[in-house]
GROMACS .gro file of C-alpha atoms in nm:
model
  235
    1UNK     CA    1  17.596   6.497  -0.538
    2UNK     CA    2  17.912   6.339  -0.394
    3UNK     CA    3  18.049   6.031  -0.295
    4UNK     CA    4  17.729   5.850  -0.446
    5UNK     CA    5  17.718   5.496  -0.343
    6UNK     CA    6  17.517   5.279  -0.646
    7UNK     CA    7  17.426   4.880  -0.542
    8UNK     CA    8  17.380   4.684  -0.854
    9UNK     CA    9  17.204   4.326  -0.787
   10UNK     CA   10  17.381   4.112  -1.042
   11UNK     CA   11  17.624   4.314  -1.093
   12UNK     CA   12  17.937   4.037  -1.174
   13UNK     CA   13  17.848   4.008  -1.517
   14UNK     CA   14  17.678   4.162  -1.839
   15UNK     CA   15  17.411   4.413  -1.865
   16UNK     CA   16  17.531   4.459  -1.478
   17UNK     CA   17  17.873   4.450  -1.494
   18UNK     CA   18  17.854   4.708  -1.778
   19UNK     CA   19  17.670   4.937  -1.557
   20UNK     CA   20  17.918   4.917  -1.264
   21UNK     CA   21  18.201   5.022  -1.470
   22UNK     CA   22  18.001   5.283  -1.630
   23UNK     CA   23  17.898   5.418  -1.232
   24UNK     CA   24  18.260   5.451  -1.123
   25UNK     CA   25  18.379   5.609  -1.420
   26UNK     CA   26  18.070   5.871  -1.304
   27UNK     CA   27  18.290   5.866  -1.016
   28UNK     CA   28  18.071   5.665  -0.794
   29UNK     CA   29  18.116   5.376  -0.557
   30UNK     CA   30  17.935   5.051  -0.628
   31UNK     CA   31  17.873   4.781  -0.463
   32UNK     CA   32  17.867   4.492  -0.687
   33UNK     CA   33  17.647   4.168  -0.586
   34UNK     CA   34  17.644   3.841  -0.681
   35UNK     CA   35  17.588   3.443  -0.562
   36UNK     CA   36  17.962   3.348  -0.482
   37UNK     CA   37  18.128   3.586  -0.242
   38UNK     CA   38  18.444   3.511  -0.385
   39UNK     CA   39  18.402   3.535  -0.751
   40UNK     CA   40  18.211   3.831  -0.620
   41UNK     CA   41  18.496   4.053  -0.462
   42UNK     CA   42  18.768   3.892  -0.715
   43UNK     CA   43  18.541   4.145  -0.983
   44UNK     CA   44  18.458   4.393  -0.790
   45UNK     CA   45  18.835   4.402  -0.732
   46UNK     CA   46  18.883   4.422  -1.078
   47UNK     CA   47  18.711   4.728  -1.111
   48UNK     CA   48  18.928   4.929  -0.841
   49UNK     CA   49  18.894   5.082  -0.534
   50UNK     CA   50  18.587   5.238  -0.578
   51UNK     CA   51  18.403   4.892  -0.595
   52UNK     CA   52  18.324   4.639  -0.352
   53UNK     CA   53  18.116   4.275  -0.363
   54UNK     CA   54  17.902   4.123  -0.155
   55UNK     CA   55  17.717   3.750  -0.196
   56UNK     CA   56  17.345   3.779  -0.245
   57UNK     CA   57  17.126   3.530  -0.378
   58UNK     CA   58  16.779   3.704  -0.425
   59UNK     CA   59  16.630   3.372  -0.540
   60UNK     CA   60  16.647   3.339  -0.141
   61UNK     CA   61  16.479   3.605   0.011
   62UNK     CA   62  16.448   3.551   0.386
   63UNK     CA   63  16.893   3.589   0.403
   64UNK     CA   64  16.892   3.926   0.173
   65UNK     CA   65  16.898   4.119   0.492
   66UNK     CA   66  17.154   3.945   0.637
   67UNK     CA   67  17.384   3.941   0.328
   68UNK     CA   68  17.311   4.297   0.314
   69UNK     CA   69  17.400   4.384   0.638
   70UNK     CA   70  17.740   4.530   0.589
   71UNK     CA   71  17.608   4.808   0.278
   72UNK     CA   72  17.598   5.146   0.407
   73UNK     CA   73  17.433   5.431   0.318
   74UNK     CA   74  17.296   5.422  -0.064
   75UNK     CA   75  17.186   5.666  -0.318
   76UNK     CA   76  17.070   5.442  -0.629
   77UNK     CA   77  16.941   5.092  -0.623
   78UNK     CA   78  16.958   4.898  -0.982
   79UNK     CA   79  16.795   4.544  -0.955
   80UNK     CA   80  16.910   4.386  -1.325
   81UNK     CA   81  16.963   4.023  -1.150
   82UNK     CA   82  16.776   3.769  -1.391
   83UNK     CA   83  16.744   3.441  -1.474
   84UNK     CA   84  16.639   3.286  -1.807
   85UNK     CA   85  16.352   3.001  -1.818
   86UNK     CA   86  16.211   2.820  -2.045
   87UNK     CA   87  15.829   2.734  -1.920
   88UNK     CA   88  15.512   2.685  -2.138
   89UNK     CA   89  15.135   2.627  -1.967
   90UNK     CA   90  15.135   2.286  -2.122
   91UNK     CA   91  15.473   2.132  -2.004
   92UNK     CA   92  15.478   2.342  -1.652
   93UNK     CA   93  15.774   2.306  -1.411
   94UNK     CA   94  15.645   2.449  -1.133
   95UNK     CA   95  15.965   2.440  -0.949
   96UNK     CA   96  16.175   2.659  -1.190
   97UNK     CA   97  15.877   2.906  -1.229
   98UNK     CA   98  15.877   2.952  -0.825
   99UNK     CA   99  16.203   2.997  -0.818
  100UNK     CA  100  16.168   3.277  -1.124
  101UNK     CA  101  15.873   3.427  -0.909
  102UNK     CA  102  16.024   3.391  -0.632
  103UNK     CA  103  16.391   3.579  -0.720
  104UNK     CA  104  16.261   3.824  -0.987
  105UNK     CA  105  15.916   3.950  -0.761
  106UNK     CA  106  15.989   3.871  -0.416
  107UNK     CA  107  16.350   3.887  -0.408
  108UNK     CA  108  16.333   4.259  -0.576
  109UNK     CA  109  16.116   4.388  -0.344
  110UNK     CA  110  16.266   4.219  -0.019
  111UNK     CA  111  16.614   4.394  -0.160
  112UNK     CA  112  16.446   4.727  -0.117
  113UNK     CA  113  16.269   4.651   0.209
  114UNK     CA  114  16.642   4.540   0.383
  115UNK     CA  115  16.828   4.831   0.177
  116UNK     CA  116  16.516   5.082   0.324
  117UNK     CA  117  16.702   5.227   0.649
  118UNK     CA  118  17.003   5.330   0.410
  119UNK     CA  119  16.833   5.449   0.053
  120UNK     CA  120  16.903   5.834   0.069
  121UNK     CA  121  16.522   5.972   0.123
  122UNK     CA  122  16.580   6.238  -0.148
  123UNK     CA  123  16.454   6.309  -0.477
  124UNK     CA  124  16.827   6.241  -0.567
  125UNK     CA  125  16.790   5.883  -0.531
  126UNK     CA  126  16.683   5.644  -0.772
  127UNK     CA  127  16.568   5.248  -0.754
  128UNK     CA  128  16.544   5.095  -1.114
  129UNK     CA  129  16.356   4.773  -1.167
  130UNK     CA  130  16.465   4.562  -1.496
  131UNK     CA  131  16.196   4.380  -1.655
  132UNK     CA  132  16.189   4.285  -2.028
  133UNK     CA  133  15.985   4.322  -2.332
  134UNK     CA  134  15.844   3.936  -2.277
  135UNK     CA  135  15.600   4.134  -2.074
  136UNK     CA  136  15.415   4.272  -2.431
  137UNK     CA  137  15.589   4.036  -2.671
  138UNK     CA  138  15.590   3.670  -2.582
  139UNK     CA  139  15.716   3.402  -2.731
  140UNK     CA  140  15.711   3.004  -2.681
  141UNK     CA  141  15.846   2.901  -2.343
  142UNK     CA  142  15.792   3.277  -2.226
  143UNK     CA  143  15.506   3.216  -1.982
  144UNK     CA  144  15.725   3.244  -1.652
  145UNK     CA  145  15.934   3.531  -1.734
  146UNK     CA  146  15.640   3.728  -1.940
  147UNK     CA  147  15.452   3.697  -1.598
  148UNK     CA  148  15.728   3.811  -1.388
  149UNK     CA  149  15.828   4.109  -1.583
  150UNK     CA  150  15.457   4.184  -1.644
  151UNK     CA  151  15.488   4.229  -1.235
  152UNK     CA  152  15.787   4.415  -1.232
  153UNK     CA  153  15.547   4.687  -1.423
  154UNK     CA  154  15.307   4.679  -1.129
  155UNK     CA  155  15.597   4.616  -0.838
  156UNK     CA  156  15.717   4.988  -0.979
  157UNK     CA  157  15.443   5.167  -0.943
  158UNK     CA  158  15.322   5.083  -0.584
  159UNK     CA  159  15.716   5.118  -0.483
  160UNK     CA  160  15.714   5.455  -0.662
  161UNK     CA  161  15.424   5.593  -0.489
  162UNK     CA  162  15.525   5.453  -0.126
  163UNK     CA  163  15.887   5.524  -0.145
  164UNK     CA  164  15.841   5.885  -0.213
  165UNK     CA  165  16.019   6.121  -0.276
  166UNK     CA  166  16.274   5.874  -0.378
  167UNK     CA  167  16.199   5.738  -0.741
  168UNK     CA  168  16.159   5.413  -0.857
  169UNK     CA  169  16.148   5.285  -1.264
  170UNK     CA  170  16.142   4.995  -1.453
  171UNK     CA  171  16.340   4.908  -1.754
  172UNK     CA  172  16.245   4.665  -2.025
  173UNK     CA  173  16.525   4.521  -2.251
  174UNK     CA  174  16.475   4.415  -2.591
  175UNK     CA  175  16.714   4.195  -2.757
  176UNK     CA  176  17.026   4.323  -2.669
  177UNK     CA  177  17.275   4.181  -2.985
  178UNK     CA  178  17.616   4.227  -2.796
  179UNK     CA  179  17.479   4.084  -2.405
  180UNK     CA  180  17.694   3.762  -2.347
  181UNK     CA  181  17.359   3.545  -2.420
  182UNK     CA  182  17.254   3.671  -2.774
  183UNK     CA  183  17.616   3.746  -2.888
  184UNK     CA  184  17.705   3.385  -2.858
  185UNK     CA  185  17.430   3.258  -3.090
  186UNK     CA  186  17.566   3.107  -3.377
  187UNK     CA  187  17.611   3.278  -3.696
  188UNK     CA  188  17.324   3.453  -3.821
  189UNK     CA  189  17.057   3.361  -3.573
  190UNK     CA  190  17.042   3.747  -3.500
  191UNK     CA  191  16.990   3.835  -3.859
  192UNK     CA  192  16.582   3.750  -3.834
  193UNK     CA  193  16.570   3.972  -3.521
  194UNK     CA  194  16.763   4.274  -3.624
  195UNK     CA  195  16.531   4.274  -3.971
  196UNK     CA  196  16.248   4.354  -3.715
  197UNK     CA  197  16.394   4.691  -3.620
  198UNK     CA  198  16.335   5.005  -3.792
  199UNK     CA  199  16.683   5.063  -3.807
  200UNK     CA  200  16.785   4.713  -3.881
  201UNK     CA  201  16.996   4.724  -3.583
  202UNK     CA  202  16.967   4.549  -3.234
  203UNK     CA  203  16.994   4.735  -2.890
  204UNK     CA  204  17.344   4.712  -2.732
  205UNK     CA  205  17.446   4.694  -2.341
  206UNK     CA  206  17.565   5.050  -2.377
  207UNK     CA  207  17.191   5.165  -2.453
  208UNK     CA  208  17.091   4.970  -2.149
  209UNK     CA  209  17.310   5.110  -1.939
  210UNK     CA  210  17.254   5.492  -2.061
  211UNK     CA  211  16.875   5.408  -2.035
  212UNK     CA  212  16.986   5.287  -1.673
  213UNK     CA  213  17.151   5.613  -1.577
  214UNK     CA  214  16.879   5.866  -1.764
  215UNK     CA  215  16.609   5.652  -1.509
  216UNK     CA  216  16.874   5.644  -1.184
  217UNK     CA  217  16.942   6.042  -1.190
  218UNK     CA  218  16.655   6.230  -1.379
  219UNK     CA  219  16.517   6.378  -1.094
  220UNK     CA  220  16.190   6.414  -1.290
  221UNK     CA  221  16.124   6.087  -1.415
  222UNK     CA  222  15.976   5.797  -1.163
  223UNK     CA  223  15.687   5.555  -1.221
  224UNK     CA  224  15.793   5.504  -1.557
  225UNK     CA  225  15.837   5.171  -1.787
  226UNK     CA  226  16.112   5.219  -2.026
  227UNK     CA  227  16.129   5.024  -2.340
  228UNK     CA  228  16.504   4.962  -2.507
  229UNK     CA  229  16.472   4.768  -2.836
  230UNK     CA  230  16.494   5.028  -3.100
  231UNK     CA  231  16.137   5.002  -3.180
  232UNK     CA  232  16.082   4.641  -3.229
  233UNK     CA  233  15.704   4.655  -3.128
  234UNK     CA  234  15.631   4.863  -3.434
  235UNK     CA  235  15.716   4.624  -3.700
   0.00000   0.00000   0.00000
């Protein structure tokens, strides 16, 4: 298909600024999103002319239509917009875990809902969901974001069978050793993770974002969790 347009919610930085690039040299446009509208265009900018930014802040979901309003027609949908929290059950912030609910649940599927009119009904188009392996694996401070992405898993599959034909997936990051947030750990820190690998080696943003594409254009494949974390769970 040509002259595929691909929106990627968070899109200015990371995981989601790796994926942009990696969508235009497809030779697709992409519409880059994140909180500051300036900021926002200055990298999408960057990228060329087959990018362009727009401010959305999906931790507030009643203006997504509205900041959404100029996007035009769209044949793939990647939602990789996070935010990292530290919460446990027994020192509970209940304001940072709304807002986690609130951005990562509601604010994924209100993007869909205002995107709706202009998602490509086709086969051909593809919505992925990113979750993350706290879902299966927590750890202390996880209990927001394992609950969230343990939602994502079920957001997916009632999206996937209302949305039909177009498909909708969810991918689960491991640790990802080169993101901006592990690769600034100090010295060693990743050395107790990577031992936990088969390989002895940690995911990378460029296995994200080829997991991203395989679940955006493989006609075949919808309704389906993907794992990246080079087998960490069987250790």
């Amino acid at each position: 298909m040509s002259e595929r347009t691909i929106v990627v919610v968070g899109g200015t930085s990371g995981i989601g600024l790796e994926l942009a690039k990696d969508c235009i040299a497809r030779g697709d446009r992409v519409v880059i999103t994140g909180r500051d509208q300036a900021r926002t265009e200055e990298i999408a900018a960057s990228l060329g002319p087959g990018a362009s930014g727009v401010a959305l802040d999906i931790s507030e979901p009643a203006s997504i239509a509205g900041q959404l309003a100029s996007v035009g027609r769209v044949h793939g949908l990647v939602l990789c917009a996070i935010e990292r929290d530290q919460n446990t059950v027994r020192d509970y912030d209940v304001q940072r875990a709304t807002r986690l609910v609130t951005l990562k649940l509601v604010g994924y599927t209100e993007t869909v809902h205002a995107l709706l009119d202009r998602l490509e009904p086709s086969v051909d188009t593809g919505i992925v969901l990113f979750g993350g392996r706290a879902k299966d694996l927590p750890y202390p401070g996880s209990t927001t974001v394992s609950t969230v992405n343990g939602g994502v898993a079920g957001l997916l599959n009632t999206l996937a069978l209302e949305l039909a034909p177009i498909r909708v997936n969810a991918l689960h990051p491991g640790i990802i050793g080169d993101s901006p947030f592990w690769a600034g750990k100090p010295e060693g820190v990743l050395d107790q993770y990577e031992r936990r690998t088969p390989g002895g080696k940690l995911a990378t943003m460029a296995d994200v974002v080829d997991a991203t594409q395989f679940l955006l254009r493989n006609r075949g494949v919808s309704a389906v969790n993907l794992y990246v974390d080079r087998g960490w769970a069987i250790t």
